[in-house]
Amino acid sequence: MGHAVDRGARHLAAAGVQTARLDARVLAAHALGRDPSFVLTHPETCLSADQAAAVDALYARRVAREPVSRILGEREFWSLSFRVTGATLTPRPETETVVEHALTRIRACGRENEALRILDLGTGTGCLLLAVLSELPRAQGLGIDISADAVAVASGNANRLDLAGRARFRVGDWASGLSGPFDLILSNPPYIAAGDGAALPPEVRDFDPPAALFAGREGLDAYAAIAPQVARLLVPGGAVIVELGQGQEAAVIGIFQAAGLVHDGTRTDLAGIARSLCCRLDVRTGLQKNVGNEGEPV
Ligand SMILES: C[S@@+](CC[C@H](N)C(=O)[O-])C[C@H]1O[C@@H](n2cnc3c(N)ncnc32)[C@H](O)[C@@H]1O
C-alpha cells in the first residue's frame, strides 16, 4: 500500500495538487474503507488487484483536480459533517467566521436560549444555518436556495445532524415571497466578479456550481439584491451577517446603508481578511418598516 500511496502522491504533485501526500493517503483510505491513520501506520499492507484499481480510480479524479471533499462526498464544517454534491458549494473554513460572528453577538445579548428566528439566504449545504442551530438549542431556521438540488442536500444534512425539527429548507430567489420577520439573517452569497473565473483554482472553477460563485461584473449583485429584502424582513434591532469577498467591505457597507441598515461590526478571518460583516436594522427604521413586530437587538 505504501508504494501505491507514494506513486499517487507523485502524480498528484505533478498535477499541481499542493497537499499531494495527505490527499493520496486520505483517498487510499477512502477507497479501502479504512481510516487514514491505518494507511499511514500499515504501509506494508498488500492490495488486491481490485483494491489497487479502486485507489487508482480516486487518484485519477484528484489528478483532474476534483476536490477531495467532492470525491469523499462530505466535508467537515464547524466540527460537523456535511454531505456535498455538484449542486452545493463545498463549505470553506473562512465561512466559520460568519458562524463565530453570529454566535458572539447572540451570546453578548444573552439570547442564546431564546427561540430566535433565523434566515439563511443561499444556504447551499445548509452549513451556516445548521452550524448556528447546533449551538442554539431553541432557535429555528429557514434556509433558501435557488437550486432545488442544493435544498435537497441541505434537508438531508439537517436530518443527518438531527436538526430537522428546527430547520426547514425551501427553494426561492433570495427572500422573494417571504414575510418573516426574522431576528437574524445570515448569508454567504456568491461574490466573485464575472470576469475573474479564469483566475480561480481548478477545484473551484471546474467543480463548484457557477451560481454559488459569480455575482455580476463586480461581484456585488447578490448583496444588492439581498439588502432591501433584509431591511423588510428583520425585526427592529435585528441583524444581518454576510460573508465578504476580499476587498468588498466598503462597497457592501454602502449597499446595506442605502437599504436603511447601519454597519455594526466586521470580523476578520484567520488570514486577517475582512470576512464577516454585520449590519443592524436601526430600531426606529425597523419600527417604521415592521409595524407591530416587537424586536430586541441580536
Ligand atoms: C457561496 S454559496 C454559499 C453556500 C453556503 N451558504 C455556504 O456558505 O457554503 C451561495 C449560494 O447561493 C445560492 N444562490 C445563488 N443565487 C441565488 C438566488 N437568486 N436565490 C437564492 N439562492 C441563490 C447558490 O445556489 C449557492 O448555494
XYZ file of N, CA and C in Angstrom, residues 77-78 89-102 119-123 125 127-129 174 184-192 204 208 212-213 215 218-224 226 230 239-253 255-256 263 265-270 273-279:
240
model
N -17.358 21.018 8.674
C -17.521 22.465 8.877
C -18.051 22.630 10.292
N -17.424 23.482 11.072
C -17.829 23.708 12.456
C -17.892 22.366 13.213
N -21.901 24.427 -3.007
C -20.543 24.896 -2.721
C -19.983 24.046 -1.584
N -18.727 23.629 -1.710
C -18.089 22.944 -0.591
C -17.840 23.971 0.507
N -18.340 23.749 1.725
C -18.143 24.740 2.794
C -16.662 25.050 3.006
N -16.373 26.335 3.192
C -14.990 26.793 3.349
C -14.704 27.138 4.812
N -13.448 26.938 5.243
C -13.105 27.271 6.632
C -13.392 28.738 6.973
N -13.158 29.661 6.013
C -13.351 31.082 6.338
C -14.813 31.415 6.625
N -15.727 30.578 6.136
C -17.154 30.816 6.397
C -17.487 30.595 7.878
N -16.619 29.870 8.587
C -16.831 29.723 10.035
C -16.747 31.074 10.743
N -16.094 32.054 10.124
C -16.036 33.411 10.707
C -17.449 33.968 10.874
N -18.325 33.685 9.911
C -19.716 34.173 9.986
C -20.445 33.493 11.159
N -20.191 32.207 11.337
C -20.819 31.478 12.457
C -20.340 32.072 13.788
N -19.029 32.268 13.908
C -18.479 32.851 15.161
C -19.070 34.224 15.425
N -19.169 35.014 14.362
C -19.688 36.377 14.475
C -21.123 36.346 15.013
N -21.940 35.486 14.416
C -23.346 35.396 14.828
C -23.451 34.942 16.286
N -32.850 33.243 9.328
C -32.986 33.009 7.885
C -31.591 32.916 7.274
N -31.375 31.937 6.417
C -30.093 31.774 5.727
C -30.351 31.856 4.224
N -29.836 32.905 3.591
C -30.087 33.124 2.160
C -28.927 32.566 1.331
N -29.242 31.654 0.425
C -28.197 30.974 -0.366
C -27.561 29.895 0.489
N -28.388 28.951 0.937
C -27.967 28.046 2.020
C -27.005 26.953 1.568
N -25.247 23.754 1.244
C -25.336 22.536 2.078
C -26.118 22.771 3.359
N -24.803 24.693 5.664
C -23.763 24.688 6.705
C -23.867 25.859 7.679
N -24.167 27.071 7.156
C -24.232 28.230 8.066
C -25.383 28.070 9.056
N -26.563 27.809 8.519
C -27.750 27.706 9.373
C -27.610 26.552 10.365
N -33.566 34.375 -3.420
C -33.286 35.107 -2.179
C -34.540 35.107 -1.303
N -32.467 37.242 12.948
C -31.106 37.214 12.402
C -31.165 36.657 10.990
N -30.476 37.329 10.076
C -30.375 36.828 8.697
C -28.897 36.600 8.390
N -28.596 35.433 7.881
C -27.224 35.072 7.514
C -27.155 34.886 6.009
N -26.028 35.188 5.426
C -25.854 34.857 4.016
C -24.372 34.816 3.646
N -24.031 33.783 2.914
C -22.747 33.744 2.214
C -23.112 33.707 0.741
N -23.344 34.878 0.156
C -23.825 34.897 -1.226
C -22.659 34.720 -2.206
N -22.953 34.453 -3.475
C -21.860 34.483 -4.468
C -21.279 35.889 -4.508
N -19.933 35.991 -4.604
C -19.349 37.345 -4.604
C -18.119 37.482 -5.501
N -17.970 36.583 -6.451
C -16.816 36.689 -7.361
C -17.252 37.442 -8.616
N -12.152 24.956 -7.762
C -13.293 25.855 -7.609
C -13.964 26.058 -8.964
N -17.209 23.761 -8.330
C -18.269 24.431 -7.576
C -19.311 24.942 -8.564
N -23.095 29.515 -7.344
C -22.581 29.723 -5.987
C -21.383 30.659 -5.978
N -20.853 30.973 -7.165
C -19.592 31.724 -7.217
C -19.772 33.162 -7.706
N -21.324 36.795 -9.222
C -22.393 37.756 -8.925
C -22.153 39.064 -9.671
N -18.972 43.190 -10.811
C -18.070 43.473 -9.687
C -18.208 42.486 -8.528
N -19.045 41.495 -8.704
C -19.245 40.516 -7.633
C -20.181 41.008 -6.539
N -20.899 42.098 -6.798
C -21.727 42.710 -5.745
C -23.225 42.547 -5.979
N -23.606 41.900 -7.073
C -25.042 41.854 -7.430
C -25.897 41.163 -6.371
N -25.364 40.103 -5.765
C -26.186 39.377 -4.779
C -26.430 40.242 -3.542
N -25.405 40.974 -3.088
C -25.612 41.870 -1.931
C -26.690 42.906 -2.262
N -26.639 43.435 -3.489
C -27.605 44.472 -3.889
C -29.020 43.897 -3.930
N -30.069 41.320 -2.029
C -30.455 40.895 -0.684
C -30.776 42.077 0.233
N -33.673 42.211 3.177
C -33.279 42.073 4.575
C -33.921 43.178 5.419
N -30.339 41.728 13.087
C -29.055 41.897 12.395
C -28.959 40.961 11.198
N -28.200 41.424 10.205
C -27.826 40.578 9.081
C -26.309 40.419 9.118
N -25.845 39.208 8.916
C -24.400 38.968 8.888
C -24.093 38.261 7.573
N -23.228 38.886 6.775
C -22.903 38.313 5.465
C -21.407 38.055 5.348
N -21.074 37.032 4.582
C -19.663 36.824 4.252
C -19.263 37.812 3.166
N -18.005 38.263 3.229
C -17.469 39.226 2.261
C -16.388 38.582 1.412
N -16.338 38.960 0.136
C -15.165 38.652 -0.664
C -14.050 39.638 -0.298
N -12.820 39.242 -0.617
C -11.684 40.091 -0.246
C -11.815 41.482 -0.876
N -11.678 42.522 -0.041
C -11.709 43.894 -0.542
C -13.103 44.461 -0.772
N -14.146 43.761 -0.344
C -15.510 44.222 -0.625
C -16.175 44.964 0.534
N -15.472 45.102 1.670
C -16.133 45.614 2.869
C -16.814 46.967 2.635
N -16.079 47.940 2.105
C -16.640 49.297 1.969
C -17.844 49.289 1.030
N -17.720 48.574 -0.080
C -18.822 48.558 -1.052
C -20.069 47.909 -0.457
N -19.889 46.846 0.303
C -21.053 46.144 0.857
C -21.692 46.970 1.976
N -20.868 47.645 2.778
C -21.448 48.554 3.786
C -22.327 49.594 3.079
N -23.914 49.355 0.285
C -25.152 48.733 -0.227
C -26.174 48.582 0.899
N -25.728 48.127 2.056
C -26.679 47.939 3.171
C -27.129 49.282 3.744
N -24.044 49.839 9.761
C -22.932 48.901 9.940
C -22.689 48.701 11.429
N -20.195 46.224 12.762
C -19.045 45.375 13.056
C -18.629 44.488 11.906
N -17.301 44.327 11.808
C -16.699 43.446 10.792
C -15.712 42.543 11.510
N -15.664 41.267 11.121
C -14.674 40.356 11.698
C -13.756 39.847 10.599
N -12.519 39.639 10.977
C -11.552 39.122 10.005
C -11.437 37.604 10.153
N -11.011 36.957 9.066
C -10.784 35.515 9.139
C -9.352 35.244 9.626
N -8.945 33.986 9.620
C -7.631 33.639 10.168
C -6.491 34.237 9.349
N -8.254 38.750 6.704
C -9.091 39.381 5.669
C -10.468 39.690 6.261
N -10.963 40.918 6.012
C -12.312 41.282 6.475
C -13.295 40.319 5.827
N -13.941 39.475 6.619
C -14.672 38.340 6.040
C -16.145 38.317 6.413
N -16.486 38.891 7.562
C -17.871 38.786 8.023
C -18.352 40.172 8.442
N -19.438 40.605 7.825
C -19.940 41.972 8.036
C -21.320 41.903 8.675
N -21.498 42.685 9.734
C -22.806 42.736 10.386
C -23.435 44.114 10.180
N -24.694 44.131 9.804
C -25.462 45.379 9.752
C -26.735 45.157 10.554
